[in-house]
Coordinates of C-alpha atoms in Angstrom, one line a residue:
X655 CA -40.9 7.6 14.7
X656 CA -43.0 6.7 11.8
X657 CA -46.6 6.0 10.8
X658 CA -47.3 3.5 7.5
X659 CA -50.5 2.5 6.4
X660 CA -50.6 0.2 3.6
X661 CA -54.0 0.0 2.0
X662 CA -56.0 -3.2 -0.1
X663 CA -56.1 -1.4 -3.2
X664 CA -52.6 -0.2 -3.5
X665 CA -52.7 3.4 -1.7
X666 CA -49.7 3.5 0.7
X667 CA -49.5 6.4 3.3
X668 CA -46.3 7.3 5.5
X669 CA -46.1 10.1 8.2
X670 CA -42.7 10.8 10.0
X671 CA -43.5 12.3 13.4
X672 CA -40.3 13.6 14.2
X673 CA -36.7 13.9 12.9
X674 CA -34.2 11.6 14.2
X675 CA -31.8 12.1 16.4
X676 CA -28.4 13.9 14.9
X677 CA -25.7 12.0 13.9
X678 CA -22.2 12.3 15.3
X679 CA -19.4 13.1 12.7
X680 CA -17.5 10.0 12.6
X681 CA -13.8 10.9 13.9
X682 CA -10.7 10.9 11.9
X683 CA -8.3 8.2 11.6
X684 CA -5.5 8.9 13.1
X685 CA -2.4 9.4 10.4
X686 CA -0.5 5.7 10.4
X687 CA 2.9 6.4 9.7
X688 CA 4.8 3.0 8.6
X689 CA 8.4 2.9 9.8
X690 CA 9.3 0.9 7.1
X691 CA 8.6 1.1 3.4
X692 CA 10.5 -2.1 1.1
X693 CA 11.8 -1.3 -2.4
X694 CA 11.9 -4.4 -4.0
X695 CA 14.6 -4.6 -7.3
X696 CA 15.1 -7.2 -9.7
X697 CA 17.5 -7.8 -12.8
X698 CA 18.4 -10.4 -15.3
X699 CA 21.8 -10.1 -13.9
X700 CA 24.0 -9.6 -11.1
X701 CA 25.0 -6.5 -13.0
X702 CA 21.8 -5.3 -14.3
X703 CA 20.8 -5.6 -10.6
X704 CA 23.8 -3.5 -9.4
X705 CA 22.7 -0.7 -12.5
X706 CA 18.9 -0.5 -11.3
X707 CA 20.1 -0.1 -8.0
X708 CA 22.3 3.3 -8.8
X709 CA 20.0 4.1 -10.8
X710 CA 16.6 4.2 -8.7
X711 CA 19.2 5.2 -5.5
X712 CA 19.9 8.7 -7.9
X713 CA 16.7 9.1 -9.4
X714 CA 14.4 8.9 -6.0
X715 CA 16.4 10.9 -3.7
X716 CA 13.7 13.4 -3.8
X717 CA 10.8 11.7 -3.9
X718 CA 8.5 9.9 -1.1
X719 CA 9.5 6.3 -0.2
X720 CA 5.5 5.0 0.0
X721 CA 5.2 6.2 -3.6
X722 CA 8.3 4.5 -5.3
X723 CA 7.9 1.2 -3.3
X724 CA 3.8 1.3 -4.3
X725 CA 5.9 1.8 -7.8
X726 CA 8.4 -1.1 -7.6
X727 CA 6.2 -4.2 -6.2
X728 CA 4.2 -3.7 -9.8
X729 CA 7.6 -4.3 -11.9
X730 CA 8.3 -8.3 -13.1
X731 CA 10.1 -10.2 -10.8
X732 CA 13.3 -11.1 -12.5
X733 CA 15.9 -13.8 -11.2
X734 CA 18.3 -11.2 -9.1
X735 CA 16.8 -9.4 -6.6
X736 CA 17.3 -6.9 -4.2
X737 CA 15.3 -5.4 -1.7
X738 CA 16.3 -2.0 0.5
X739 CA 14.1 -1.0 3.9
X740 CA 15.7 1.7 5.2
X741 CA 17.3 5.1 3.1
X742 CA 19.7 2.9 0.8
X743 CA 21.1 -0.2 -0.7
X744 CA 23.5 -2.4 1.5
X745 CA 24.0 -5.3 -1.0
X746 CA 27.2 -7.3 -1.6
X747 CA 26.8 -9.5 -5.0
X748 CA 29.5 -11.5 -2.8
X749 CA 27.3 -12.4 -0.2
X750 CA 26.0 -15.9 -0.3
X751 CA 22.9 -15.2 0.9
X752 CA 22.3 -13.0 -2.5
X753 CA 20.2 -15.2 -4.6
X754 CA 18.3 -16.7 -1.3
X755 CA 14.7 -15.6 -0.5
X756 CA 12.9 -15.4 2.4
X757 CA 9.2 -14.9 3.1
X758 CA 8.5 -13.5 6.8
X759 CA 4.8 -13.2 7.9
X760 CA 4.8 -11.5 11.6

């Protein structure tokens, strides 16, 4: 609790009369671990698109998923694209669904 005074010519007095009560530390959040993390690929071409893929499927073997798909969604989105959610590339430039896109909100 707390005393203010607050006088005509200007003078201001405060008193604190005792401390307040302790704070609890606030408790961790727990660790969210997302099951899956989307690497997004896009080329001029069908083959340029086939070449990324080998490529980023060599080159991040070693590294963490979160980090390379926090990497990818920053690169221009060309006209072939590719997306992987689980440890690799499935993608058959067959396929007819290859140049259609889909946009899911759950």
């Amino acid at each position: 609790a707390a005393v203010s005074s607050f006088g005509i010519s200007g003078t201001n007095a405060h008193i604190i009369l005792e401390d307040a009560p302790p704070v609890e530390a606030p408790q961790e959040a727990p660790t969210v671990v997302l099951p899956v993390v989307p690497w997004v690929v896009s080329g001029h071409s069908v083959e340029a698109l086939h070449a990324q893929i080998e490529q980023l499927t060599d080159a991040a073997e070693d590294l963490p998923r979160l980090d390379v798909g926090v990497s990818l969604v920053s690169r221009a989105a060309l006209r072939h694209r590719a997306v992987s959610l689980g440890a690799g590339f499935e993608w058959d430039p067959d396929d007819p669904r290859v140049d259609r896109l889909a946009v899911v909100f759950p």
